[in-house]
Short mmCIF file of C-alpha atoms and ligand atoms in Angstrom, two decimals:
data_model
loop_
_atom_site.label_atom_id
_atom_site.label_comp_id
_atom_site.label_asym_id
_atom_site.label_seq_id
_atom_site.Cartn_x
_atom_site.Cartn_y
_atom_site.Cartn_z
CA MET A 122 -103.88 87.10 -114.47
CA THR A 123 -100.39 88.06 -115.62
CA ASP A 124 -99.50 89.35 -112.21
CA SER A 125 -100.66 86.24 -110.34
CA LEU A 126 -98.69 84.03 -112.75
CA ALA A 127 -95.59 86.16 -112.24
CA ARG A 128 -95.97 85.86 -108.46
CA ALA A 129 -96.49 82.11 -108.76
CA LEU A 130 -93.31 81.86 -110.82
CA ASP A 131 -91.29 83.73 -108.17
CA ILE A 132 -92.68 81.56 -105.40
CA ALA A 133 -92.05 78.39 -107.41
CA ARG A 134 -88.44 79.35 -108.11
CA GLU A 135 -87.80 80.07 -104.48
CA TYR A 136 -89.39 76.78 -103.48
CA ALA A 137 -87.40 74.77 -106.01
CA ALA A 138 -84.16 76.30 -104.75
CA ARG A 139 -85.03 75.63 -101.11
CA ARG A 140 -86.29 72.06 -101.34
CA THR A 141 -82.79 70.60 -101.71
CA HIS A 142 -81.61 71.86 -98.30
CA GLY A 143 -84.66 72.59 -96.14
CA PRO A 144 -86.30 69.99 -93.87
CA VAL A 145 -87.94 67.32 -96.02
CA TRP A 146 -91.03 67.09 -93.85
CA PRO A 147 -92.56 70.34 -92.58
CA THR A 148 -92.78 71.47 -88.98
CA ALA A 149 -96.28 72.98 -89.06
CA THR A 150 -98.88 71.36 -86.85
CA LEU A 151 -102.35 70.46 -88.05
CA GLN A 152 -103.72 73.15 -85.77
CA ALA A 153 -101.36 75.82 -87.14
CA LEU A 154 -102.26 74.92 -90.72
CA ARG A 155 -105.96 75.09 -89.98
CA ALA A 156 -105.46 78.47 -88.39
CA ALA A 157 -103.32 79.79 -91.25
CA LEU A 158 -105.56 78.54 -94.04
CA GLY A 159 -108.93 78.66 -92.33
CA GLY A 160 -111.46 81.31 -91.52
CA PRO A 161 -114.74 82.18 -93.18
CA LEU A 162 -115.12 82.51 -96.94
CA PRO A 163 -114.38 86.16 -97.77
CA HIS A 164 -117.40 88.10 -98.82
CA ASP A 165 -115.66 90.31 -101.33
CA PRO A 166 -113.22 89.43 -104.12
CA ILE A 167 -109.50 89.62 -103.40
CA ASP A 168 -106.83 90.48 -105.93
CA PRO A 169 -105.52 87.25 -107.55
CA ALA A 170 -101.84 88.01 -106.92
CA GLU A 171 -102.62 88.73 -103.29
CA VAL A 172 -104.48 85.43 -102.99
CA ILE A 173 -101.51 83.54 -104.42
CA VAL A 174 -99.00 85.16 -102.09
CA ALA A 175 -101.20 84.54 -99.07
CA LEU A 176 -101.86 80.94 -100.12
CA ALA A 177 -98.16 80.21 -100.51
CA GLN A 178 -97.43 81.79 -97.16
CA ALA A 179 -100.11 79.85 -95.34
CA ALA A 180 -99.59 76.52 -97.14
CA GLY A 181 -95.79 76.68 -97.23
CA PRO A 182 -95.25 75.33 -93.70
CA GLY A 183 -97.42 72.32 -94.63
CA ILE A 184 -95.72 71.44 -97.90
CA VAL A 185 -93.72 68.20 -97.93
CA ALA A 186 -90.64 68.25 -100.19
CA THR A 187 -91.85 65.19 -102.11
CA THR A 188 -90.15 66.52 -105.23
CA GLY A 189 -86.88 67.00 -103.36
CA PRO A 190 -83.95 64.60 -103.63
CA ARG A 191 -84.24 63.04 -100.16
CA TYR A 192 -87.88 62.09 -100.12
CA PHE A 193 -88.02 58.28 -100.18
CA GLY A 194 -91.56 57.76 -98.95
CA PHE A 195 -94.09 55.47 -100.63
CA VAL A 196 -93.11 55.39 -104.34
CA THR A 197 -93.48 59.04 -105.10
CA GLY A 198 -91.23 60.09 -107.95
CA GLY A 199 -90.31 63.72 -108.55
CA ALA A 200 -91.25 66.34 -111.08
CA LEU A 201 -89.01 66.89 -114.09
CA PRO A 202 -88.55 70.55 -115.09
CA ALA A 203 -90.02 70.05 -118.57
CA ALA A 204 -93.00 68.17 -117.17
CA VAL A 205 -93.71 70.83 -114.53
CA ALA A 206 -93.56 73.59 -117.13
CA ALA A 207 -95.82 71.64 -119.47
CA ASP A 208 -98.19 71.08 -116.58
CA TRP A 209 -98.39 74.84 -116.00
CA LEU A 210 -99.20 75.39 -119.65
CA THR A 211 -101.83 72.68 -119.35
CA ALA A 212 -103.51 74.78 -116.67
CA VAL A 213 -103.20 77.97 -118.69
CA TRP A 214 -104.53 76.33 -121.85
CA ASP A 215 -107.18 74.56 -119.76
CA GLN A 216 -108.18 72.12 -122.46
CA PRO A 217 -110.87 69.59 -121.56
CA ALA A 218 -109.28 66.43 -122.96
CA SER A 219 -112.45 64.59 -123.78
CA LEU A 220 -113.15 65.12 -127.46
CA TYR A 221 -110.94 66.02 -130.39
CA VAL A 222 -113.16 68.98 -131.15
CA LEU A 223 -112.48 70.38 -127.66
CA SER A 224 -108.73 70.22 -128.18
CA PRO A 225 -107.09 68.86 -131.30
CA ALA A 226 -103.67 69.36 -129.70
CA ALA A 227 -104.55 67.37 -126.55
CA SER A 228 -105.84 64.54 -128.72
CA VAL A 229 -102.75 64.37 -130.93
CA VAL A 230 -100.34 64.72 -128.00
CA GLU A 231 -101.98 61.70 -126.36
CA GLU A 232 -101.74 59.78 -129.61
CA VAL A 233 -98.04 60.58 -130.04
CA ALA A 234 -97.04 60.10 -126.39
CA GLY A 235 -99.10 56.90 -126.31
CA GLY A 236 -97.11 55.52 -129.23
CA TRP A 237 -93.82 56.45 -127.60
CA LEU A 238 -94.89 54.76 -124.36
CA LEU A 239 -95.86 51.50 -126.06
CA ASP A 240 -92.49 51.48 -127.79
CA LEU A 241 -90.53 52.36 -124.64
CA LEU A 242 -92.33 49.80 -122.47
CA GLY A 243 -92.11 47.03 -125.07
CA LEU A 244 -95.88 46.64 -125.34
CA PRO A 245 -97.82 45.67 -128.49
CA GLN A 246 -97.89 48.66 -130.83
CA ALA A 247 -101.60 48.17 -131.53
CA ALA A 248 -102.55 48.47 -127.86
CA SER A 249 -104.83 51.33 -126.84
CA VAL A 250 -103.76 53.92 -124.28
CA GLY A 251 -105.68 55.91 -121.68
CA PHE A 252 -104.39 58.88 -119.68
CA VAL A 253 -105.90 58.54 -116.23
CA THR A 254 -105.29 60.06 -112.80
CA GLY A 255 -103.07 57.31 -111.47
CA CYS A 256 -102.37 53.61 -111.44
CA HIS A 257 -105.46 52.95 -109.37
CA MET A 258 -107.69 54.29 -112.12
CA ALA A 259 -105.46 52.54 -114.66
CA ASN A 260 -106.13 49.25 -112.87
CA PHE A 261 -109.83 50.09 -112.80
CA THR A 262 -109.92 50.88 -116.51
CA ALA A 263 -107.95 47.80 -117.53
CA LEU A 264 -110.05 45.53 -115.34
CA ALA A 265 -113.24 47.04 -116.75
CA ALA A 266 -111.95 46.09 -120.21
CA ALA A 267 -111.12 42.62 -118.89
CA ARG A 268 -114.57 42.24 -117.35
CA HIS A 269 -116.18 43.33 -120.60
CA GLU A 270 -114.20 40.94 -122.75
CA MET A 271 -114.32 37.85 -120.55
CA LEU A 272 -118.08 38.18 -120.11
CA ARG A 273 -118.60 38.96 -123.79
CA ARG A 274 -116.86 35.71 -124.65
CA ALA A 275 -119.27 33.99 -122.27
CA GLY A 276 -122.18 35.54 -124.15
CA TRP A 277 -122.92 38.32 -121.68
CA ASP A 278 -123.09 42.09 -122.22
CA VAL A 279 -122.02 43.56 -118.90
CA GLU A 280 -122.33 47.17 -120.01
CA ASP A 281 -126.01 46.75 -120.81
CA ASP A 282 -127.08 43.90 -118.55
CA GLY A 283 -124.92 44.48 -115.48
CA LEU A 284 -123.64 41.76 -113.19
CA THR A 285 -126.90 40.38 -111.83
CA GLY A 286 -127.33 36.98 -113.42
CA ALA A 287 -124.02 37.20 -115.25
CA PRO A 288 -121.75 34.18 -115.59
CA ALA A 289 -119.40 33.98 -112.61
CA LEU A 290 -116.16 35.81 -113.19
CA ARG A 291 -113.11 34.30 -111.49
CA VAL A 292 -110.41 36.73 -110.48
CA LEU A 293 -107.02 35.56 -109.25
CA VAL A 294 -104.37 37.78 -107.70
CA GLY A 295 -100.99 37.20 -106.10
CA ASN A 296 -100.99 37.09 -102.32
CA GLU A 297 -99.05 40.38 -102.23
CA VAL A 298 -101.39 42.17 -104.59
CA HIS A 299 -101.48 45.95 -104.21
CA VAL A 300 -104.63 47.19 -102.49
CA SER A 301 -105.38 49.27 -105.57
CA VAL A 302 -106.21 46.16 -107.59
CA LEU A 303 -108.66 45.00 -104.94
CA GLY A 304 -110.11 48.52 -104.77
CA ALA A 305 -110.51 48.64 -108.54
CA LEU A 306 -112.22 45.23 -108.55
CA ARG A 307 -114.56 46.37 -105.82
CA LEU A 308 -115.63 49.32 -107.97
CA LEU A 309 -116.34 46.82 -110.74
CA GLY A 310 -118.65 44.78 -108.55
CA ILE A 311 -116.13 42.10 -107.60
CA GLY A 312 -115.84 41.85 -103.82
CA SER A 313 -112.51 41.31 -102.12
CA ARG A 314 -113.67 38.00 -100.65
CA GLU A 315 -114.54 36.70 -104.11
CA VAL A 316 -110.97 37.17 -105.28
CA VAL A 317 -108.75 34.08 -105.22
CA ARG A 318 -105.33 34.71 -103.70
CA VAL A 319 -102.39 32.81 -105.13
CA ALA A 320 -99.38 32.01 -102.95
CA ALA A 321 -96.31 34.21 -103.28
CA ASP A 322 -92.66 33.42 -102.61
CA SER A 323 -90.20 34.97 -100.12
CA GLN A 324 -89.87 38.17 -102.18
CA GLY A 325 -93.61 38.49 -102.77
CA ARG A 326 -93.68 37.06 -106.31
CA MET A 327 -96.73 35.10 -107.39
CA ARG A 328 -95.88 31.42 -107.73
CA PRO A 329 -96.79 30.08 -111.18
CA ASP A 330 -97.17 26.52 -109.88
CA ALA A 331 -99.73 27.77 -107.35
CA LEU A 332 -101.49 29.77 -110.06
CA ASP A 333 -101.69 26.71 -112.28
CA VAL A 334 -103.41 24.78 -109.51
CA ALA A 335 -105.78 27.64 -108.65
CA MET A 336 -106.96 28.26 -112.22
CA GLY A 337 -110.55 27.14 -112.72
CA ASP A 338 -112.98 27.10 -115.58
CA GLY A 339 -115.09 29.89 -116.96
CA PRO A 340 -114.30 33.54 -117.55
CA THR A 341 -111.10 34.28 -115.64
CA ILE A 342 -108.94 37.33 -114.99
CA VAL A 343 -105.46 37.01 -113.51
CA CYS A 344 -103.83 40.08 -111.98
CA ALA A 345 -100.06 39.92 -111.87
CA GLN A 346 -97.64 42.50 -110.57
CA ALA A 347 -94.51 44.14 -111.92
CA GLY A 348 -92.85 45.78 -108.94
CA ASN A 349 -93.91 44.74 -105.44
CA VAL A 350 -94.55 47.87 -103.43
CA ASN A 351 -92.34 46.63 -100.61
CA THR A 352 -89.57 44.64 -102.28
CA GLY A 353 -89.70 45.82 -105.90
CA ALA A 354 -89.90 42.14 -106.95
CA PHE A 355 -91.58 41.06 -110.18
CA ASP A 356 -94.05 38.24 -110.67
CA PRO A 357 -92.63 35.80 -113.26
CA LEU A 358 -94.70 37.21 -116.08
CA ASP A 359 -93.48 34.86 -118.79
CA ASP A 360 -94.54 31.76 -116.84
CA ILE A 361 -97.79 33.38 -115.77
CA ALA A 362 -98.59 34.42 -119.35
CA ALA A 363 -98.01 30.85 -120.53
CA ILE A 364 -100.65 29.67 -118.06
CA THR A 365 -103.21 32.39 -118.79
CA ARG A 366 -102.81 31.93 -122.53
CA ARG A 367 -103.25 28.17 -122.29
CA ARG A 368 -106.38 28.64 -120.19
CA GLY A 369 -107.85 31.47 -122.24
CA ALA A 370 -107.76 33.85 -119.27
CA TRP A 371 -107.15 37.59 -119.32
CA LEU A 372 -103.81 38.64 -117.85
CA HIS A 373 -103.58 42.09 -116.31
CA VAL A 374 -100.30 43.53 -115.03
CA ASP A 375 -100.22 46.13 -112.25
CA GLY A 376 -96.90 47.82 -112.91
CA ALA A 377 -97.28 51.20 -111.22
CA PHE A 378 -93.53 51.68 -111.15
CA GLY A 379 -92.12 48.27 -112.10
CA LEU A 380 -93.43 48.33 -115.65
CA TRP A 381 -90.78 50.96 -116.39
CA ALA A 382 -88.10 48.27 -116.03
CA SER A 383 -88.86 47.38 -119.64
CA ALA A 384 -87.33 50.71 -120.69
CA SER A 385 -83.89 49.77 -119.37
CA ALA A 386 -81.57 47.20 -120.94
CA ALA A 387 -80.20 46.39 -117.49
CA LEU A 388 -83.63 45.82 -115.94
CA ARG A 389 -85.62 44.44 -118.85
CA HIS A 390 -85.13 40.81 -117.82
CA HIS A 391 -87.50 41.45 -114.88
CA THR A 392 -90.46 42.00 -117.20
CA ARG A 393 -89.76 39.20 -119.67
CA GLY A 394 -93.08 38.09 -121.17
CA VAL A 395 -94.87 41.30 -120.20
CA ASP A 396 -95.92 41.89 -123.81
CA ARG A 397 -97.96 38.67 -123.65
CA ALA A 398 -100.40 40.17 -121.16
CA ASP A 399 -103.76 41.66 -122.14
CA SER A 400 -103.64 44.88 -120.15
CA TRP A 401 -101.19 46.97 -118.16
CA ALA A 402 -101.46 49.74 -115.62
CA THR A 403 -98.70 52.12 -114.66
CA ASP A 404 -97.99 55.61 -113.38
CA ALA A 405 -96.29 58.54 -115.00
CA HIS A 406 -96.29 60.42 -111.70
CA LYS A 407 -94.12 57.85 -109.99
CA TRP A 408 -90.99 56.81 -111.87
CA LEU A 409 -91.35 58.97 -114.97
CA ASN A 410 -91.34 62.00 -112.63
CA VAL A 411 -94.36 63.73 -114.12
CA PRO A 412 -96.31 65.93 -111.67
CA TYR A 413 -99.38 64.44 -110.01
CA ASP A 414 -101.79 63.29 -111.22
CA SER A 415 -100.84 61.06 -114.12
CA GLY A 416 -101.48 57.37 -114.69
CA LEU A 417 -101.48 55.24 -117.82
CA VAL A 418 -103.51 52.27 -118.94
CA PHE A 419 -102.79 50.07 -121.94
CA VAL A 420 -105.05 47.39 -123.40
CA ALA A 421 -103.97 44.93 -126.09
CA ASN A 422 -107.52 44.68 -127.38
CA PRO A 423 -108.63 48.27 -128.09
CA ALA A 424 -112.20 47.16 -128.81
CA ALA A 425 -112.57 45.80 -125.28
CA HIS A 426 -111.01 48.93 -123.80
CA ARG A 427 -113.30 51.20 -125.75
CA ALA A 428 -116.39 49.10 -125.13
CA ALA A 429 -115.82 49.35 -121.39
CA MET A 430 -115.15 53.10 -121.37
CA SER A 431 -116.85 54.72 -124.32
CA LEU A 432 -120.06 56.55 -123.58
CA SER A 433 -121.16 56.34 -127.19
CA ALA A 434 -121.71 52.59 -127.11
CA GLU A 435 -120.22 52.18 -130.52
CA TYR A 436 -118.26 49.01 -130.40
CA LEU A 437 -116.45 49.55 -133.63
CA ILE A 438 -112.95 50.90 -133.78
CA ARG A 439 -112.84 53.90 -136.01
CA THR A 440 -110.48 54.09 -138.92
CA PRO A 441 -106.88 55.09 -138.23
CA ASN A 442 -107.43 58.40 -139.98
CA GLU A 443 -110.09 59.49 -137.58
CA PRO A 444 -108.89 61.56 -134.64
CA ARG A 445 -108.42 60.11 -131.20
CA GLU A 446 -111.26 60.87 -128.82
CA PRO A 447 -109.50 60.97 -125.43
CA MET A 448 -112.66 60.11 -123.47
CA ASP A 449 -113.06 56.76 -125.22
CA TRP A 450 -110.20 55.38 -123.12
CA THR A 451 -110.77 56.70 -119.60
CA PRO A 452 -113.52 56.58 -116.99
CA GLU A 453 -113.79 60.37 -117.03
CA ALA A 454 -115.53 62.52 -119.63
CA SER A 455 -114.14 66.01 -119.03
CA ARG A 456 -110.67 65.99 -117.59
CA ARG A 457 -107.31 67.68 -117.48
CA ALA A 458 -105.18 67.36 -120.64
CA ARG A 459 -102.49 65.46 -118.77
CA GLY A 460 -100.90 64.13 -121.95
CA PHE A 461 -98.93 67.37 -122.35
CA ALA A 462 -96.80 66.76 -119.26
CA VAL A 463 -96.17 63.12 -120.21
CA TYR A 464 -95.18 64.20 -123.70
CA ALA A 465 -92.79 66.85 -122.32
CA ALA A 466 -91.22 64.42 -119.85
CA LEU A 467 -90.57 61.82 -122.56
CA ARG A 468 -89.29 64.38 -125.00
CA SER A 469 -86.96 66.03 -122.51
CA LEU A 470 -85.46 62.72 -121.37
CA GLY A 471 -85.44 60.83 -124.62
CA ARG A 472 -85.01 57.07 -124.61
CA ARG A 473 -81.57 57.37 -123.06
CA GLY A 474 -82.70 59.79 -120.37
CA VAL A 475 -85.49 57.46 -119.25
CA GLU A 476 -83.05 54.57 -119.06
CA ASP A 477 -80.52 56.67 -117.12
CA LEU A 478 -83.19 57.74 -114.65
CA LEU A 479 -84.24 54.15 -114.01
CA ASP A 480 -80.72 52.78 -113.77
CA ARG A 481 -79.57 55.62 -111.53
CA CYS A 482 -82.41 55.09 -109.06
CA CYS A 483 -81.63 51.37 -108.89
CA ARG A 484 -77.92 52.02 -108.42
CA LEU A 485 -78.73 54.47 -105.62
CA ALA A 486 -81.04 51.93 -103.98
CA ARG A 487 -78.16 49.43 -103.95
CA ARG A 488 -75.86 52.12 -102.54
CA PHE A 489 -78.42 52.77 -99.79
CA ALA A 490 -78.64 49.07 -98.99
CA ASP A 491 -74.84 48.67 -98.97
CA ARG A 492 -74.32 51.64 -96.65
CA LEU A 493 -77.00 50.43 -94.24
CA ARG A 494 -76.04 46.77 -94.36
CA ALA A 495 -72.50 47.69 -93.34
CA ASP A 496 -73.91 48.74 -89.97
CA SER A 497 -74.22 45.81 -87.58
CA GLY A 498 -77.44 47.21 -86.11
CA ILE A 499 -79.32 47.10 -89.40
CA GLU A 500 -80.50 44.43 -91.77
CA ILE A 501 -81.90 44.66 -95.28
CA LEU A 502 -84.90 42.39 -95.65
CA ASN A 503 -85.32 42.21 -99.42
CA ASP A 504 -83.22 41.37 -102.44
CA VAL A 505 -82.63 44.85 -103.84
CA VAL A 506 -83.52 44.11 -107.46
CA LEU A 507 -85.05 47.48 -108.28
CA ASN A 508 -85.46 50.80 -106.44
CA GLN A 509 -87.01 49.51 -103.20
CA VAL A 510 -85.15 48.77 -99.96
CA LEU A 511 -86.66 47.31 -96.78
CA VAL A 512 -84.69 48.24 -93.68
CA ARG A 513 -85.03 46.76 -90.23
CA ALA A 514 -83.28 47.46 -86.95
CA LYS A 515 -81.33 44.49 -85.63
CA PRO A 516 -80.81 45.32 -81.95
CA ALA A 517 -78.32 43.27 -79.93
CA SER A 518 -81.21 42.43 -77.64
CA GLY A 519 -84.87 43.30 -77.36
CA ASP A 520 -87.73 43.79 -79.74
CA ALA A 521 -86.65 44.47 -83.34
CA ASP A 522 -90.14 45.64 -84.32
CA ALA A 523 -90.21 48.26 -81.59
CA ALA A 524 -86.64 49.33 -82.37
CA THR A 525 -87.50 49.68 -86.06
CA ARG A 526 -90.55 51.79 -85.33
CA ALA A 527 -88.62 53.98 -82.89
CA ALA A 528 -85.75 54.43 -85.36
CA LEU A 529 -88.17 55.39 -88.10
CA ALA A 530 -89.80 57.98 -85.85
CA ARG A 531 -86.35 59.48 -85.18
CA VAL A 532 -85.49 59.57 -88.88
CA GLN A 533 -88.77 61.29 -89.65
CA ALA A 534 -88.23 63.77 -86.82
CA GLU A 535 -84.69 64.59 -87.98
CA ARG A 536 -86.14 65.56 -91.37
CA ILE A 537 -82.93 65.07 -93.36
CA CYS A 538 -84.89 62.57 -95.41
CA TRP A 539 -88.34 61.07 -95.24
CA LEU A 540 -89.34 57.45 -95.51
CA GLY A 541 -92.36 55.52 -94.38
CA GLY A 542 -92.90 52.32 -92.46
CA THR A 543 -94.40 49.05 -93.50
CA ARG A 544 -95.18 45.58 -92.17
CA TRP A 545 -93.74 42.90 -94.31
CA HIS A 546 -94.00 39.16 -93.65
CA GLY A 547 -94.89 39.90 -90.06
CA MET A 548 -91.99 42.29 -89.50
CA ASP A 549 -91.89 46.04 -89.08
CA ALA A 550 -89.63 47.71 -91.60
CA MET A 551 -88.62 51.10 -92.93
CA ARG A 552 -89.34 51.35 -96.61
CA ILE A 553 -87.07 53.27 -98.96
CA SER A 554 -88.09 54.04 -102.52
CA VAL A 555 -85.58 55.82 -104.75
CA SER A 556 -87.60 57.28 -107.58
CA ASN A 557 -86.62 60.92 -107.98
CA TRP A 558 -84.63 62.23 -110.94
CA SER A 559 -82.63 64.65 -108.76
CA THR A 560 -81.36 62.30 -106.03
CA THR A 561 -77.56 62.08 -105.84
CA ASP A 562 -75.01 59.80 -104.16
CA GLU A 563 -74.55 62.48 -101.54
CA ASP A 564 -78.27 62.55 -100.78
CA VAL A 565 -78.23 58.80 -100.26
CA ASP A 566 -75.17 58.97 -98.00
CA ARG A 567 -76.60 61.75 -95.83
CA SER A 568 -79.88 59.89 -95.55
CA ALA A 569 -78.19 56.58 -94.74
CA GLU A 570 -76.25 58.33 -91.98
CA SER A 571 -79.49 59.65 -90.54
CA ILE A 572 -80.97 56.14 -90.52
CA ILE A 573 -77.83 54.66 -88.95
CA ARG A 574 -77.77 57.37 -86.30
CA ALA A 575 -81.43 56.78 -85.47
CA THR A 576 -81.02 53.02 -85.32
CA SER A 577 -77.94 53.10 -83.09
CA PHE A 578 -79.76 55.42 -80.72
CA VAL A 579 -82.68 53.07 -80.18
CA SER A 580 -80.73 49.79 -80.07
C1 LIG B 638 -98.89 53.29 -106.33
C2 LIG B 638 -99.39 51.97 -106.76
C3 LIG B 638 -100.72 51.80 -107.18
C4 LIG B 638 -101.74 52.91 -107.12
O1 LIG B 638 -101.35 53.96 -107.93
P1 LIG B 638 -101.86 55.46 -107.74
O2 LIG B 638 -100.90 56.20 -108.59
O3 LIG B 638 -101.72 55.77 -106.28
O4 LIG B 638 -103.25 55.53 -108.20
C5 LIG B 638 -101.09 50.56 -107.66
N1 LIG B 638 -100.22 49.54 -107.69
C6 LIG B 638 -98.95 49.64 -107.25
C7 LIG B 638 -98.04 48.46 -107.34
C8 LIG B 638 -98.49 50.87 -106.77
O5 LIG B 638 -97.21 50.98 -106.37
#
């Protein structure tokens, strides 16, 4: 045990030192990885330290430097040193975070970190918090609470009686809703074709006037978005909340990364009115730079949250002096005590550190956009209001979609940085997300040069 941990520490240190200069995306082929990692299950035990060394050797060529400073794919975040170390301890302690009796420390850490998060994100202090695997499960959990509460108000007990014969539940989403919300609804028995899509504007923001028109009668859930996965744009939450409140609907906010804007004085205007929603979903593994997996769900009405998740079917909130039972707030029963890493991340950054991280990423996204925009062969498609930049080749002649795809392939092959592609409003684009604590100006400049080089080659 001690020996395998010591070997893991050596390997981890070496990796952390290398990820800032090595290729961001690995060179191993699928076939090579299968060969290196494959083979039959050994019959006899192997020494743990030996297993760890062999694993690192075989897996190494297939590891993507997602925690490195020039990984801009998806919205991935990084891994803060304190959070990684806390995550290791989480594995060593191996606490099932389901009941207080299984781990008093895991329960109290969730309670404390939960309070800090509500404060930091400007959410109602009485809201309940769940530590889930990611924003997808956070959306699922929040929407389960919404389904419970909206049907309860209509006189229906969905936990006991299911959906057959239940009053119709109307669900409205913005036209640029993240697929995760639709996936979460599907798990809750609400098919994607049942969902009403509300028109969005040029940046992908839900239009409140269109929402107002689309609102109907009966139990209704509205899913808004803080942080469009392409543009970073925010739905106008204040206007949307005014509508949902007037109509007695439940407002859920998918804010996987955008919800963090509330923790920055410079960005807070984007989430104005967010505290008037009923539930919120976000990630710690994206912008807070906690290791995967770590998502967070908040519900303004703890009774609804608990009713939807609790396996004890006790619909009463316990007294404040009773300990927190972690499993009352998540779909899982036994699970990893992921509150420790969130706690360590928040404590190591402090309020100011979180704000600096957010502001720095946004400043670097603007720097990226400025560098790229200065090149005549490139255009930036979105208003860079947050950490997301949409880049498109603008060839003097010919097909801009094809040129964009070809340029992206060259950038990915050069491996100085990594970013993914997207289709946005009928156009191919390269999508940059700056969400890593360790990214510097220099990283952005080197990466922008790689993109410019690639684009000039294909145009
Ligand atoms: C990433 C993301 C999700 C899904 O989150 P996971 O962490 O992958 O579970 C949902 N909504 C938005 C807007 C996202 O960016």
